[in-house]
Amino acid sequence: METVINIHQKVDIFCKIVDNFGDIGVCWRLAKQLHQEYDLPVRLFVDNLSAASKILTDITNADEQQFDGVTIVRLDENTVFDSVADIVIETFACGLPTAYLALMTQQNVWVNVDYLSAESWVPEFHGLNGKHHETKLTRHFYFPGFYDNTGGLLREQRLITYRDDFQASDVMQHAFWQSLMVSAQPSDLTISLFHYSNAPVDALLQSLVDGEIAVQVFMPTNSHVPTSILGYSNLVAGDCLTLGNLTLHLLPFLQQADYDRLLWACDVNFVRGEDSWVRAVWAGKPFIWQPYWQEDNAHLLKLNAFLTSFYQHTELQQTLVKLHEAWSTERFHQEVWQHYLANLPEIAKHTQLQSRLVIDQQDLASKLLAFCADLAN
Ligand code: TRH
């Protein structure tokens, strides 16, 4: 049965920026997609506009402003709520302000969109609900995921068409590299690098310096540029180092759309956290994911769950597991990387295949709206 989405429904999204760029990165993508693809009026409440400006460049500290059709509202103790939306999206269990909760009734659909994980418990918990202890309002739990029986992954409707056009066009790729003011040699292996501060970056880069093939690495700064790379300190965006077979380009922090292009253009992508991980899946290129560190090594459970499911049909699973573990546990060995490189064509084939399987699944925004429509009916 087709779900009917009422185009007059208003949507409020609440975002609290804990750290880094993923909280706002995810919330912004969702807000923009709901507005641009479904024509819904969307307000995005954000508690730290200065941090958000990394993703929403040119945003000001105003109480309220329009950004690409979305109303961005500064969220603090002085925020005045004059209305409540039909669909209220809390993200990553950030909680809703008491004054906002006071205006809500059971008619407002309240959904908490949680963190992404490929762990086996996710389908079981996706879609459950509970009563909010103070207001007794019903809060629904929505879990993004890689399987049909989860909340899906954020993917704009035309993203894969844009990607395919870009990957098929030398002209577009050339123009992209030019816009970054770098000349990437098509014959070189290209790698994008976005990682947490504990990743063994120097060990990876040293293997590339000493490696047998020419490699170009693109590292957007302001992620976690180590204070020193291979003994060179005070590196900034725009710098370029050539050492042995490695050319390292330090890029500025890119706009989200350009970061996507970087992932589409490179042969291998090192990604992290949540949103860049999903974008690497859409790029369809081999990638190494570094999960966000959690206590008691909970992030390694997340990592293993993903590797076990995404790479289940390949004999190279152990190679991929070893490299991911090496990258996430700071025990990087040159042999692990060399083995990965030696098998890159096969890894590329498998990644593309797996990426295609996930692309065939319904995306998060459309699933979420259908979920809310079912609750409202
Ligand atoms: O920045 P992150 O580490 O964000 C965090 C973690 O994922 C954490 O687990 C979680 O609490 C939270 O986000 C949701 O990594 P992530 O998730 O990949 O977000 C980075 C965002 O920054 C993503 O939207 C892509 C974007 N980006 C750019 O726009 N330009 C760039 O140059 C780069 C490197 C990233």
Tab-separated table of C-alpha atoms and ligand atoms in Angstrom:
chain	number	residue	atom	x	y	z
A	1	MET	CA	0.000	0.000	0.000
A	2	GLU	CA	1.393	3.392	-0.975
A	3	THR	CA	1.888	5.808	1.890
A	4	VAL	CA	0.359	9.219	1.360
A	5	ILE	CA	2.501	12.070	2.631
A	6	ASN	CA	0.634	15.215	3.496
A	7	ILE	CA	2.650	17.988	1.872
A	8	HIS	CA	1.383	20.533	4.355
A	9	GLN	CA	2.942	18.743	7.273
A	10	LYS	CA	5.492	20.781	9.118
A	11	VAL	CA	8.719	19.230	10.314
A	12	ASP	CA	10.918	20.341	13.221
A	13	ILE	CA	14.368	18.776	13.630
A	14	PHE	CA	16.412	19.171	16.816
A	15	CYS	CA	20.198	18.989	16.632
A	16	LYS	CA	22.679	19.204	19.476
A	17	ILE	CA	26.283	19.247	18.382
A	18	VAL	CA	28.230	16.966	20.709
A	19	ASP	CA	31.489	17.156	18.801
A	20	ASN	CA	32.886	17.107	15.281
A	21	PHE	CA	30.757	17.533	12.190
A	22	GLY	CA	28.541	14.447	12.017
A	23	ASP	CA	25.641	15.675	14.180
A	24	ILE	CA	25.066	18.749	12.056
A	25	GLY	CA	26.180	16.936	8.896
A	26	VAL	CA	23.417	14.352	9.252
A	27	CYS	CA	20.745	16.799	10.478
A	28	TRP	CA	21.442	19.223	7.672
A	29	ARG	CA	21.234	16.538	4.991
A	30	LEU	CA	17.927	15.315	6.392
A	31	ALA	CA	16.467	18.837	6.725
A	32	LYS	CA	17.505	19.798	3.216
A	33	GLN	CA	16.188	16.618	1.664
A	34	LEU	CA	12.800	16.827	3.386
A	35	HIS	CA	12.414	20.379	2.175
A	36	GLN	CA	13.844	20.108	-1.333
A	37	GLU	CA	12.458	16.726	-2.323
A	38	TYR	CA	9.128	16.706	-0.467
A	39	ASP	CA	8.470	20.434	-0.332
A	40	LEU	CA	7.898	20.263	3.423
A	41	PRO	CA	8.377	23.332	5.608
A	42	VAL	CA	11.325	22.401	7.809
A	43	ARG	CA	12.781	24.133	10.866
A	44	LEU	CA	16.167	22.965	12.077
A	45	PHE	CA	16.928	23.881	15.702
A	46	VAL	CA	20.682	23.932	16.345
A	47	ASP	CA	22.397	24.560	19.681
A	48	ASN	CA	25.797	25.646	18.337
A	49	LEU	CA	25.656	27.769	15.205
A	50	SER	CA	29.334	28.506	15.307
A	51	ALA	CA	30.179	24.785	15.085
A	52	ALA	CA	27.404	24.334	12.489
A	53	SER	CA	29.040	26.923	10.259
A	54	LYS	CA	31.597	24.325	9.213
A	55	ILE	CA	28.824	22.600	7.275
A	56	LEU	CA	26.435	25.543	6.799
A	57	THR	CA	29.005	28.007	5.556
A	58	ASP	CA	27.934	31.672	5.810
A	59	ILE	CA	25.449	30.943	8.592
A	60	THR	CA	25.184	33.767	11.151
A	61	ASN	CA	24.366	33.733	14.851
A	62	ALA	CA	20.848	35.094	14.214
A	63	ASP	CA	17.898	33.744	16.219
A	64	GLU	CA	16.311	32.586	12.979
A	65	GLN	CA	17.479	32.515	9.368
A	66	GLN	CA	16.716	30.867	6.039
A	67	PHE	CA	19.289	28.543	4.567
A	68	ASP	CA	18.523	26.799	1.244
A	69	GLY	CA	14.828	27.006	2.069
A	70	VAL	CA	15.192	25.551	5.571
A	71	THR	CA	14.549	27.741	8.623
A	72	ILE	CA	17.507	27.492	10.974
A	73	VAL	CA	16.651	28.404	14.567
A	74	ARG	CA	19.231	29.031	17.270
A	75	LEU	CA	18.511	26.691	20.160
A	76	ASP	CA	19.347	27.930	23.644
A	77	GLU	CA	17.606	28.723	26.931
A	78	ASN	CA	16.061	31.852	25.355
A	79	THR	CA	14.502	30.150	22.337
A	80	VAL	CA	10.808	30.963	22.136
A	81	PHE	CA	8.570	28.265	20.682
A	82	ASP	CA	5.407	29.622	19.093
A	83	SER	CA	4.268	26.375	17.495
A	84	VAL	CA	4.949	22.675	17.278
A	85	ALA	CA	5.375	20.744	14.030
A	86	ASP	CA	3.318	17.735	12.917
A	87	ILE	CA	6.509	15.706	12.724
A	88	VAL	CA	9.055	16.306	15.484
A	89	ILE	CA	12.458	14.759	14.858
A	90	GLU	CA	14.841	14.486	17.765
A	91	THR	CA	18.284	13.369	16.626
A	92	PHE	CA	20.757	11.122	18.420
A	93	ALA	CA	18.625	11.202	21.595
A	94	CYS	CA	19.467	14.876	22.144
A	95	GLY	CA	16.213	15.480	24.063
A	96	LEU	CA	13.538	18.102	23.400
A	97	PRO	CA	13.357	21.448	25.249
A	98	THR	CA	10.853	21.492	28.132
A	99	ALA	CA	9.047	24.530	26.693
A	100	TYR	CA	8.587	22.731	23.385
A	101	LEU	CA	7.399	19.532	25.066
A	102	ALA	CA	4.804	21.600	26.925
A	103	LEU	CA	3.176	22.506	23.596
A	104	MET	CA	3.114	18.963	22.238
A	105	THR	CA	0.139	16.605	22.250
A	106	GLN	CA	-0.282	12.988	21.132
A	107	GLN	CA	-1.158	14.390	17.663
A	108	ASN	CA	2.439	15.379	17.057
A	109	VAL	CA	4.513	12.478	15.809
A	110	TRP	CA	7.726	12.372	17.872
A	111	VAL	CA	10.558	10.327	16.425
A	112	ASN	CA	14.103	9.977	17.706
A	113	VAL	CA	16.441	9.277	14.785
A	114	ASP	CA	19.354	7.460	16.359
A	115	TYR	CA	22.940	6.548	15.473
A	116	LEU	CA	23.758	4.251	12.601
A	117	SER	CA	24.969	0.773	13.324
A	118	ALA	CA	25.071	-2.499	11.409
A	119	GLU	CA	24.730	-4.532	14.624
A	120	SER	CA	22.185	-7.329	14.682
A	121	TRP	CA	20.023	-5.770	17.428
A	122	VAL	CA	19.138	-2.770	15.224
A	123	PRO	CA	16.209	-4.303	13.260
A	124	GLU	CA	14.727	-5.520	16.557
A	125	PHE	CA	14.749	-2.062	18.140
A	126	HIS	CA	13.855	-0.048	15.054
A	127	GLY	CA	10.277	1.216	15.257
A	128	LEU	CA	9.706	0.517	18.954
A	129	ASN	CA	8.306	3.253	21.154
A	130	GLY	CA	8.144	4.307	24.778
A	131	LYS	CA	6.346	6.843	26.938
A	132	HIS	CA	8.261	9.962	27.891
A	133	HIS	CA	8.511	9.801	31.690
A	134	GLU	CA	7.296	13.358	32.403
A	135	THR	CA	4.790	14.158	29.666
A	136	LYS	CA	3.648	10.597	28.856
A	137	LEU	CA	3.940	11.518	25.188
A	138	THR	CA	4.871	8.644	22.884
A	139	ARG	CA	8.407	8.737	21.550
A	140	HIS	CA	9.241	6.486	18.589
A	141	PHE	CA	12.704	5.017	18.067
A	142	TYR	CA	13.997	5.140	14.531
A	143	PHE	CA	17.258	3.375	13.709
A	144	PRO	CA	19.066	3.968	10.423
A	145	GLY	CA	20.635	0.847	9.015
A	146	PHE	CA	21.886	-1.231	6.142
A	147	TYR	CA	19.054	-3.768	6.069
A	148	ASP	CA	15.510	-3.593	4.705
A	149	ASN	CA	14.047	-3.963	8.190
A	150	THR	CA	15.803	-0.847	9.511
A	151	GLY	CA	15.336	2.886	8.899
A	152	GLY	CA	17.623	2.984	5.857
A	153	LEU	CA	20.401	5.434	5.008
A	154	LEU	CA	20.308	9.081	3.955
A	155	ARG	CA	20.553	9.260	0.161
A	156	GLU	CA	19.227	12.067	-1.995
A	157	GLN	CA	17.057	10.936	-4.910
A	158	ARG	CA	19.426	12.010	-7.670
A	159	LEU	CA	22.700	11.354	-5.869
A	160	ILE	CA	23.624	8.172	-7.719
A	161	THR	CA	22.834	9.732	-11.119
A	162	TYR	CA	25.126	12.659	-10.274
A	163	ARG	CA	27.793	10.250	-9.105
A	164	ASP	CA	27.567	8.125	-12.254
A	165	ASP	CA	27.759	11.210	-14.499
A	166	PHE	CA	30.786	12.462	-12.570
A	167	GLN	CA	32.613	9.140	-12.582
A	168	ALA	CA	31.992	8.740	-16.329
A	169	SER	CA	33.256	12.208	-17.208
A	170	ASP	CA	36.970	13.054	-17.412
A	171	VAL	CA	35.985	16.670	-18.007
A	172	MET	CA	33.998	16.894	-14.755
A	173	GLN	CA	36.755	15.217	-12.791
A	174	HIS	CA	39.397	17.458	-14.282
A	175	ALA	CA	37.310	20.535	-13.434
A	176	PHE	CA	36.872	19.229	-9.894
A	177	TRP	CA	40.615	18.773	-9.318
A	178	GLN	CA	41.219	22.206	-10.805
A	179	SER	CA	38.687	23.723	-8.406
A	180	LEU	CA	40.804	22.281	-5.567
A	181	MET	CA	43.888	23.684	-7.238
A	182	VAL	CA	45.572	20.297	-7.482
A	183	SER	CA	46.573	18.321	-10.524
A	184	ALA	CA	45.856	14.677	-9.834
A	185	GLN	CA	47.692	12.390	-12.218
A	186	PRO	CA	45.226	9.794	-13.494
A	187	SER	CA	48.020	7.196	-13.395
A	188	ASP	CA	48.576	7.667	-9.647
A	189	LEU	CA	46.594	5.932	-6.962
A	190	THR	CA	44.397	8.549	-5.268
A	191	ILE	CA	43.386	8.350	-1.615
A	192	SER	CA	41.198	10.635	0.492
A	193	LEU	CA	41.944	10.759	4.204
A	194	PHE	CA	39.454	11.735	6.916
A	195	HIS	CA	40.233	10.178	10.290
A	196	TYR	CA	40.257	10.607	14.073
A	197	SER	CA	43.348	11.826	15.882
A	198	ASN	CA	44.293	8.368	17.129
A	199	ALA	CA	44.587	6.850	13.643
A	200	PRO	CA	48.118	5.717	12.775
A	201	VAL	CA	48.476	8.293	10.002
A	202	ASP	CA	52.253	8.514	10.033
A	203	ALA	CA	52.595	4.760	9.669
A	204	LEU	CA	50.230	4.751	6.685
A	205	LEU	CA	51.937	7.712	5.035
A	206	GLN	CA	55.389	6.240	5.610
A	207	SER	CA	54.319	3.055	3.803
A	208	LEU	CA	53.169	5.219	0.922
A	209	VAL	CA	56.470	7.113	0.873
A	210	ASP	CA	58.318	3.793	0.695
A	211	GLY	CA	55.780	2.056	-1.543
A	212	GLU	CA	56.311	0.928	-5.113
A	213	ILE	CA	53.586	3.002	-6.734
A	214	ALA	CA	52.976	6.746	-6.944
A	215	VAL	CA	50.168	7.772	-4.609
A	216	GLN	CA	48.396	11.084	-4.080
A	217	VAL	CA	46.678	11.613	-0.749
A	218	PHE	CA	44.042	14.300	-0.194
A	219	MET	CA	43.468	15.295	3.391
A	220	PRO	CA	40.813	17.929	4.140
A	221	THR	CA	42.127	19.940	7.059
A	222	ASN	CA	40.250	20.820	10.197
A	223	SER	CA	39.388	17.182	10.596
A	224	HIS	CA	42.286	16.135	12.759
A	225	VAL	CA	45.406	17.234	10.996
A	226	PRO	CA	48.193	15.900	13.154
A	227	THR	CA	50.416	18.683	14.492
A	228	SER	CA	53.235	16.940	12.728
A	229	ILE	CA	53.118	14.678	9.697
A	230	LEU	CA	56.216	12.604	8.986
A	231	GLY	CA	58.218	15.115	10.998
A	232	TYR	CA	56.808	18.191	9.235
A	233	SER	CA	54.936	20.533	11.556
A	234	ASN	CA	52.601	23.516	11.162
A	235	LEU	CA	51.127	22.243	7.929
A	236	VAL	CA	48.064	24.136	6.706
A	237	ALA	CA	45.461	23.880	3.954
A	238	GLY	CA	47.038	24.438	0.581
A	239	ASP	CA	50.342	22.776	1.541
A	240	CYS	CA	51.644	19.935	-0.564
A	241	LEU	CA	54.431	17.531	0.430
A	242	THR	CA	56.214	15.184	-1.923
A	243	LEU	CA	58.255	12.461	-0.259
A	244	GLY	CA	59.340	9.307	-2.085
A	245	ASN	CA	56.308	7.950	-3.880
A	246	LEU	CA	53.829	9.991	-1.848
A	247	THR	CA	52.333	13.364	-2.691
A	248	LEU	CA	50.233	14.675	0.171
A	249	HIS	CA	47.778	17.500	-0.465
A	250	LEU	CA	46.284	19.324	2.498
A	251	LEU	CA	42.908	20.580	1.358
A	252	PRO	CA	40.626	23.082	3.024
A	253	PHE	CA	37.534	21.643	4.722
A	254	LEU	CA	35.244	21.078	1.733
A	255	GLN	CA	31.569	21.812	1.238
A	256	GLN	CA	29.549	18.611	1.659
A	257	ALA	CA	28.872	18.355	-2.099
A	258	ASP	CA	32.581	18.722	-2.868
A	259	TYR	CA	33.482	16.180	-0.231
A	260	ASP	CA	31.146	13.768	-2.045
A	261	ARG	CA	32.991	14.490	-5.289
A	262	LEU	CA	36.315	13.825	-3.596
A	263	LEU	CA	35.020	10.401	-2.515
A	264	TRP	CA	33.705	9.702	-6.026
A	265	ALA	CA	37.023	10.720	-7.576
A	266	CYS	CA	39.470	8.827	-5.341
A	267	ASP	CA	40.446	5.171	-5.650
A	268	VAL	CA	40.410	4.572	-1.880
A	269	ASN	CA	38.632	6.576	0.832
A	270	PHE	CA	39.475	6.632	4.525
A	271	VAL	CA	36.305	7.784	6.309
A	272	ARG	CA	35.080	7.958	9.877
A	273	GLY	CA	32.127	8.433	12.216
A	274	GLU	CA	28.752	8.206	10.572
A	275	ASP	CA	28.030	10.495	7.661
A	276	SER	CA	31.289	10.211	5.704
A	277	TRP	CA	31.001	6.429	6.160
A	278	VAL	CA	27.611	6.411	4.413
A	279	ARG	CA	28.872	8.752	1.698
A	280	ALA	CA	31.755	6.333	1.078
A	281	VAL	CA	29.217	3.556	0.550
A	282	TRP	CA	27.467	5.744	-2.061
A	283	ALA	CA	30.804	6.513	-3.740
A	284	GLY	CA	31.092	2.792	-4.456
A	285	LYS	CA	34.891	2.926	-4.105
A	286	PRO	CA	36.980	0.860	-1.668
A	287	PHE	CA	36.954	2.516	1.757
A	288	ILE	CA	38.372	2.064	5.232
A	289	TRP	CA	36.021	3.145	7.999
A	290	GLN	CA	37.186	4.350	11.411
A	291	PRO	CA	34.294	4.262	13.901
A	292	TYR	CA	33.922	6.965	16.546
A	293	TRP	CA	35.709	5.830	19.711
A	294	GLN	CA	33.426	4.477	22.461
A	295	GLU	CA	34.129	3.209	25.942
A	296	ASP	CA	34.834	-0.499	26.477
A	297	ASN	CA	35.742	-0.833	22.802
A	298	ALA	CA	32.057	-0.708	21.837
A	299	HIS	CA	33.152	0.887	18.572
A	300	LEU	CA	35.056	-2.281	17.660
A	301	LEU	CA	31.826	-4.276	17.991
A	302	LYS	CA	30.206	-1.804	15.593
A	303	LEU	CA	33.136	-2.137	13.254
A	304	ASN	CA	33.022	-5.916	13.267
A	305	ALA	CA	29.279	-6.022	12.733
A	306	PHE	CA	29.657	-3.865	9.648
A	307	LEU	CA	32.641	-5.747	8.235
A	308	THR	CA	30.933	-9.079	8.784
A	309	SER	CA	27.835	-8.080	6.884
A	310	PHE	CA	29.252	-5.817	4.169
A	311	TYR	CA	32.085	-8.132	3.201
A	312	GLN	CA	30.432	-11.462	3.932
A	313	HIS	CA	30.632	-12.800	0.365
A	314	THR	CA	34.274	-12.183	-0.311
A	315	GLU	CA	37.335	-14.271	0.391
A	316	LEU	CA	39.076	-10.985	1.126
A	317	GLN	CA	37.049	-10.435	4.282
A	318	GLN	CA	40.034	-11.209	6.519
A	319	THR	CA	42.230	-8.737	4.613
A	320	LEU	CA	39.624	-6.043	5.100
A	321	VAL	CA	39.086	-6.886	8.748
A	322	LYS	CA	42.832	-6.782	9.408
A	323	LEU	CA	43.292	-3.400	7.778
A	324	HIS	CA	40.264	-1.862	9.510
A	325	GLU	CA	41.391	-3.205	12.871
A	326	ALA	CA	44.920	-1.951	12.272
A	327	TRP	CA	43.579	1.517	11.456
A	328	SER	CA	41.250	1.626	14.457
A	329	THR	CA	43.554	0.110	17.041
A	330	GLU	CA	46.688	2.035	16.156
A	331	ARG	CA	48.525	-1.164	15.223
A	332	PHE	CA	49.250	-0.433	11.622
A	333	HIS	CA	51.646	-2.777	9.807
A	334	GLN	CA	53.016	-2.219	6.375
A	335	GLU	CA	52.281	-5.842	5.368
A	336	VAL	CA	48.585	-5.411	6.107
A	337	TRP	CA	48.450	-2.372	3.859
A	338	GLN	CA	50.514	-4.023	1.106
A	339	HIS	CA	48.206	-7.009	1.136
A	340	TYR	CA	45.219	-4.697	0.834
A	341	LEU	CA	46.795	-2.857	-2.108
A	342	ALA	CA	47.693	-6.082	-3.867
A	343	ASN	CA	44.020	-7.056	-3.753
A	344	LEU	CA	42.595	-3.644	-4.548
A	345	PRO	CA	40.971	-4.537	-7.924
A	346	GLU	CA	39.064	-7.395	-6.285
A	347	ILE	CA	38.115	-5.208	-3.286
A	348	ALA	CA	36.901	-2.508	-5.691
A	349	LYS	CA	34.674	-5.002	-7.495
A	350	HIS	CA	33.167	-6.292	-4.273
A	351	THR	CA	32.624	-2.822	-2.806
A	352	GLN	CA	30.803	-1.699	-5.921
A	353	LEU	CA	28.577	-4.755	-5.796
A	354	GLN	CA	27.737	-4.280	-2.112
A	355	SER	CA	27.176	-0.575	-2.597
A	356	ARG	CA	24.710	-1.391	-5.410
A	357	LEU	CA	22.777	-3.708	-3.070
A	358	VAL	CA	22.374	-0.928	-0.493
A	359	ILE	CA	21.441	1.586	-3.202
A	360	ASP	CA	18.602	-0.752	-4.195
A	361	GLN	CA	17.091	-0.265	-0.738
A	362	GLN	CA	14.731	2.546	0.168
A	363	ASP	CA	16.465	5.676	1.492
A	364	LEU	CA	16.068	7.054	5.025
A	365	ALA	CA	14.058	10.220	4.260
A	366	SER	CA	11.332	8.439	2.295
A	367	LYS	CA	11.185	5.605	4.838
A	368	LEU	CA	10.994	8.074	7.705
A	369	LEU	CA	8.124	9.973	6.109
A	370	ALA	CA	6.254	6.735	5.432
A	371	PHE	CA	6.874	5.710	9.051
A	372	CYS	CA	5.477	9.034	10.305
A	373	ALA	CA	2.509	8.879	7.930
A	374	ASP	CA	1.613	5.413	9.255
A	375	LEU	CA	1.743	6.711	12.810
A	376	ALA	CA	-0.408	9.700	11.984
A	377	ASN	CA	-3.104	7.601	10.220
B	1	TRH	O1	32.838	14.505	12.185
B	1	TRH	P1	32.496	13.139	12.554
B	1	TRH	O2	33.469	12.440	13.387
B	1	TRH	O3	31.120	13.166	13.277
B	1	TRH	C1	30.586	12.484	14.398
B	1	TRH	C2	30.772	11.083	14.617
B	1	TRH	O4	30.240	10.468	13.527
B	1	TRH	C3	30.072	10.635	15.862
B	1	TRH	O5	30.090	9.268	15.957
B	1	TRH	C4	28.634	11.007	15.875
B	1	TRH	O6	28.325	11.344	17.169
B	1	TRH	C5	28.286	12.176	15.098
B	1	TRH	O7	29.203	12.616	14.158
B	1	TRH	C6	26.967	11.875	14.384
B	1	TRH	O8	32.318	12.266	11.212
B	1	TRH	P2	31.134	12.171	10.168
B	1	TRH	O9	29.944	11.531	10.787
B	1	TRH	O10	31.681	11.535	8.982
B	1	TRH	O11	30.759	13.666	9.810
B	1	TRH	C7	31.590	14.491	9.047
B	1	TRH	C8	30.741	15.452	8.221
B	1	TRH	O12	31.583	16.437	7.644
B	1	TRH	C9	30.014	14.784	7.075
B	1	TRH	O13	28.747	15.392	6.888
B	1	TRH	C10	30.894	15.078	5.872
B	1	TRH	C11	31.379	16.443	6.227
B	1	TRH	N1	32.635	16.874	5.594
B	1	TRH	C12	32.610	17.981	4.781
B	1	TRH	O14	31.544	18.557	4.546
B	1	TRH	N2	33.778	18.426	4.240
B	1	TRH	C13	34.959	17.812	4.459
B	1	TRH	O15	36.002	18.253	3.933
B	1	TRH	C14	34.962	16.650	5.299
B	1	TRH	C15	36.258	15.928	5.547
B	1	TRH	C16	33.792	16.214	5.859
